XYZ file of C-alpha atoms in Angstrom:
311
model
C -60.025 39.644 -29.701
C -56.411 38.597 -29.334
C -54.923 37.078 -32.455
C -53.186 33.732 -32.026
C -49.986 33.946 -34.122
C -47.426 31.475 -35.364
C -44.256 33.541 -36.038
C -41.687 32.513 -38.608
C -38.402 34.411 -39.032
C -34.719 33.931 -38.759
C -32.177 36.844 -39.027
C -31.712 40.120 -37.245
C -34.214 41.796 -39.602
C -36.976 39.635 -38.104
C -36.221 40.438 -34.463
C -37.964 43.889 -34.016
C -41.217 42.469 -35.407
C -41.170 39.604 -32.887
C -40.409 42.063 -30.080
C -43.249 44.344 -31.178
C -45.693 41.502 -31.156
C -44.558 40.561 -27.657
C -44.811 44.174 -26.419
C -48.294 44.539 -27.882
C -49.480 41.387 -26.126
C -50.314 39.187 -29.048
C -50.739 35.415 -28.363
C -47.586 33.943 -29.941
C -48.282 30.214 -29.892
C -45.040 29.134 -31.659
C -41.896 30.560 -33.127
C -40.448 28.819 -36.168
C -36.907 29.548 -37.228
C -34.009 27.957 -39.123
C -31.686 25.364 -37.423
C -28.556 26.527 -35.618
C -25.651 26.829 -38.092
C -21.867 26.645 -37.673
C -20.167 30.061 -37.855
C -16.730 31.568 -37.407
C -13.242 29.999 -37.489
C -14.323 27.526 -34.777
C -17.413 26.484 -36.701
C -19.367 26.682 -33.443
C -23.128 26.210 -33.763
C -24.867 29.521 -33.394
C -28.581 29.988 -32.848
C -30.418 32.395 -35.235
C -31.137 35.858 -33.796
C -34.908 35.107 -33.733
C -34.352 31.936 -31.616
C -32.165 33.864 -29.184
C -34.889 36.570 -28.866
C -37.722 34.042 -28.620
C -35.920 32.060 -25.889
C -35.332 35.295 -23.943
C -39.040 36.163 -24.177
C -40.122 32.686 -23.148
C -41.721 31.408 -26.379
C -41.784 27.879 -27.637
C -39.328 27.464 -30.615
C -38.963 24.825 -33.231
C -36.243 24.669 -35.930
C -37.272 22.220 -38.684
C -34.856 21.484 -41.478
C -37.850 21.523 -43.821
C -41.378 22.762 -43.356
C -42.659 20.640 -46.277
C -43.478 17.672 -44.049
C -46.794 16.381 -42.772
C -45.393 16.476 -39.269
C -44.776 20.235 -39.456
C -48.189 20.838 -41.061
C -49.957 18.803 -38.349
C -48.059 20.734 -35.597
C -49.136 24.116 -36.920
C -52.621 22.873 -37.697
C -53.112 21.709 -34.113
C -52.443 25.203 -32.835
C -55.276 26.678 -34.911
C -53.555 30.089 -35.452
C -55.480 33.057 -36.695
C -52.436 34.363 -38.506
C -48.969 33.203 -39.522
C -46.531 36.101 -39.591
C -43.458 35.587 -41.811
C -40.365 37.821 -41.763
C -37.217 36.733 -43.638
C -37.805 33.153 -42.619
C -35.573 31.509 -45.308
C -37.884 28.806 -46.628
C -40.816 29.061 -49.062
C -44.110 28.227 -47.397
C -46.138 25.548 -49.227
C -49.843 26.166 -49.905
C -50.765 23.542 -47.275
C -49.248 25.795 -44.565
C -50.553 29.109 -46.146
C -54.067 27.771 -45.964
C -54.047 26.868 -42.229
C -54.665 30.264 -40.496
C -58.093 31.744 -40.632
C -56.812 35.235 -41.648
C -53.940 33.965 -43.805
C -50.218 34.447 -43.723
C -48.769 37.939 -43.578
C -45.264 38.795 -44.683
C -43.145 41.932 -44.205
C -41.074 42.614 -47.334
C -38.178 45.162 -47.230
C -39.227 47.091 -50.383
C -42.072 49.028 -51.897
C -43.587 46.175 -53.780
C -43.833 45.230 -56.640
C -40.239 46.621 -56.894
C -37.384 44.501 -55.580
C -39.116 41.177 -55.023
C -36.620 38.458 -53.942
C -33.975 37.813 -51.286
C -31.908 41.011 -51.307
C -34.184 44.048 -51.726
C -32.225 46.279 -49.313
C -28.801 45.689 -50.977
C -30.122 46.207 -54.569
C -32.049 49.383 -53.619
C -28.722 50.883 -52.392
C -26.670 49.497 -55.308
C -29.064 50.907 -57.819
C -28.831 54.355 -56.311
C -32.484 54.516 -55.254
C -33.303 57.607 -53.160
C -36.379 56.096 -51.466
C -37.479 52.652 -50.362
C -39.756 51.178 -47.696
C -41.518 48.127 -46.334
C -44.682 46.420 -47.469
C -46.978 44.011 -45.684
C -48.785 41.475 -47.878
C -50.879 38.362 -47.760
C -48.641 35.533 -48.863
C -49.513 33.315 -51.836
C -47.651 30.554 -53.574
C -45.569 33.006 -55.690
C -42.345 34.843 -54.719
C -43.439 38.073 -53.061
C -46.506 38.235 -55.370
C -49.339 38.377 -52.832
C -51.837 41.180 -52.332
C -50.395 44.228 -50.634
C -51.854 45.442 -47.319
C -49.884 48.553 -46.051
C -46.633 50.223 -46.856
C -44.276 52.771 -45.306
C -41.613 54.865 -47.136
C -38.261 56.201 -46.011
C -35.461 58.055 -47.813
C -32.174 56.384 -48.600
C -29.545 58.836 -47.460
C -26.384 59.438 -49.569
C -24.198 57.793 -46.919
C -26.564 54.836 -46.231
C -25.092 51.312 -46.466
C -27.136 48.180 -46.632
C -26.409 47.781 -42.942
C -27.733 51.172 -41.847
C -30.732 50.919 -44.113
C -31.452 47.322 -42.857
C -31.781 48.493 -39.248
C -34.106 51.369 -40.163
C -36.253 49.096 -42.293
C -36.463 46.485 -39.663
C -37.925 48.934 -37.106
C -40.270 50.400 -39.769
C -41.455 46.941 -40.630
C -42.163 46.093 -37.034
C -44.385 49.170 -36.658
C -46.107 48.463 -39.956
C -46.847 44.878 -38.864
C -48.685 46.051 -35.765
C -50.759 48.600 -37.826
C -51.551 45.794 -40.235
C -52.786 43.432 -37.517
C -54.786 46.161 -35.884
C -56.535 46.900 -39.190
C -57.047 43.194 -39.732
C -58.745 42.826 -36.384
C -60.956 45.895 -36.909
C -61.923 44.872 -40.457
C -60.248 47.917 -42.033
C -57.675 46.086 -44.089
C -58.091 46.497 -47.888
C -55.758 44.159 -49.838
C -54.659 45.427 -53.262
C -53.275 43.318 -56.039
C -49.734 44.094 -57.202
C -49.159 45.470 -60.708
C -46.976 42.626 -61.857
C -45.844 44.468 -65.007
C -43.963 46.951 -62.731
C -42.137 44.277 -60.721
C -38.372 44.031 -60.495
C -36.280 41.301 -58.944
C -33.583 41.461 -56.248
C -31.643 38.236 -56.316
C -29.510 36.895 -53.446
C -25.961 38.211 -53.599
C -22.945 35.989 -54.032
C -19.487 36.662 -52.615
C -18.187 37.169 -56.090
C -20.711 39.940 -56.783
C -18.602 42.328 -54.665
C -15.736 42.475 -57.219
C -15.424 46.095 -58.282
C -15.669 46.727 -62.009
C -13.496 49.782 -62.517
C -14.925 50.251 -66.035
C -18.103 51.545 -64.462
C -18.536 55.295 -63.763
C -17.484 56.482 -60.331
C -21.001 57.732 -59.568
C -22.218 54.107 -59.809
C -19.375 52.619 -57.808
C -20.101 54.720 -54.746
C -23.609 53.183 -54.209
C -22.254 49.815 -55.292
C -19.730 49.855 -52.417
C -22.357 51.032 -49.935
C -24.802 48.367 -51.119
C -22.262 45.604 -50.663
C -21.552 46.717 -47.083
C -21.440 44.722 -44.861
C -21.855 41.565 -47.041
C -20.412 40.393 -49.337
C -18.211 43.501 -49.330
C -16.839 45.389 -52.307
C -13.263 44.297 -53.211
C -10.501 44.738 -55.676
C -7.044 43.155 -56.194
C -3.566 44.720 -56.008
C -1.327 41.970 -57.448
C -2.277 38.890 -55.394
C -3.645 40.880 -52.532
C -7.319 41.355 -51.946
C -8.345 44.842 -50.809
C -11.833 45.360 -49.357
C -13.210 48.837 -50.068
C -15.489 49.855 -47.227
C -16.182 53.492 -47.987
C -15.472 55.746 -50.979
C -16.749 58.844 -52.695
C -17.059 59.735 -56.338
C -15.437 62.848 -57.781
C -16.354 64.364 -61.065
C -12.772 64.663 -62.332
C -11.527 63.779 -65.778
C -8.525 61.521 -66.242
C -7.053 59.822 -69.273
C -5.706 56.965 -67.127
C -7.223 53.495 -67.784
C -9.899 52.351 -65.325
C -8.468 50.954 -62.117
C -5.285 53.067 -62.214
C -4.078 54.900 -59.151
C -3.720 58.552 -60.133
C -1.895 61.390 -58.501
C -3.541 62.790 -55.380
C -2.514 64.266 -52.058
C -0.080 62.134 -50.007
C -2.803 60.719 -47.803
C -5.283 59.993 -50.639
C -5.981 56.964 -52.779
C -7.741 58.092 -55.960
C -8.660 55.536 -58.628
C -9.563 56.171 -62.293
C -12.869 54.757 -63.471
C -14.603 54.859 -66.858
C -16.011 58.304 -65.980
C -14.805 60.307 -63.035
C -12.559 59.059 -60.174
C -13.179 57.290 -56.917
C -11.541 58.523 -53.714
C -11.142 55.649 -51.196
C -12.005 56.654 -47.584
C -11.877 53.301 -45.705
C -10.161 50.142 -46.648
C -9.367 46.637 -45.240
C -6.257 44.800 -46.388
C -4.723 41.526 -45.667
C -4.344 42.338 -41.967
C -8.097 42.263 -41.629
C -8.173 45.603 -39.872
C -10.449 48.330 -41.023
C -8.425 51.477 -41.603
C -8.813 55.064 -42.812
C -7.002 55.332 -46.075
C -4.318 57.704 -44.692
C -3.452 55.016 -42.077
C -3.451 52.172 -44.633
C -1.123 54.046 -46.991
C 1.518 54.559 -44.351
C 2.245 50.779 -44.406
C 1.093 50.047 -47.960
C 1.939 52.855 -50.361
C 0.231 52.585 -53.688
C 2.124 54.871 -56.156
C 0.349 56.528 -59.117
C 0.311 54.195 -62.085
C -0.479 51.116 -59.998
C -3.400 49.262 -61.536
C -6.109 47.658 -59.361
C -8.066 44.796 -60.925
């Protein structure tokens, strides 16, 4: 039996799963993704990564503004898919769509459910200092990431992981787990398990303003915060009217009586900032020039003397 699949996904995270389905020879009847969006200074229309991949692999692609239309439902219905696979699609599927495939709709979520339901599970796992995360496949229902779980895979979060590095590892992990899930589905060895909703946590979508560094927090919390905000929205602070993006830092268990946000005395090529507890040593920074620099190179042109307060 070869499962007929309608694939719905949009960003880079959804690309490895589509590629794995292709490599394994599944019958991908249709790829559904978000419309092209303007990006960059030129506001040029850019196709989503899944569309670019699907086009290269030769699949039929549609990009509806909304999937809550009878036209979209009729289109999917006419294909008679066995499974709809959903990976970071970007729209909530209505029950009318979920009920079409014979085996249901399967989603890859980038967390160990029921923890970190929602739009930004990778970022919040890093921000919260988790040492382990993973991916979960589940049957979708009308709730937000509340469906019965199928399989899961775990990986560690390394001390130097950013959301970007973790994202790439989880995308590959999810692609492998999807294939295992579909193989078990075909062989009748899949055993859905209800989530323990009382243990659920929520990972809301991040806003640009969420990256503003709160120096009154302990340094040991600001290190994972900066890694979790990397690459988007980016952790930032202000020096006067200038916005400084902090790309990499490390916490140091050093006591200082200086108010949080104050530059304290360090070596000539160091930038060390007081926090509520401990200090934060900045390793990489991006200033108004927009160029990512090691802190020693940044300080050559932008000296920040001890006593300067970052806000």
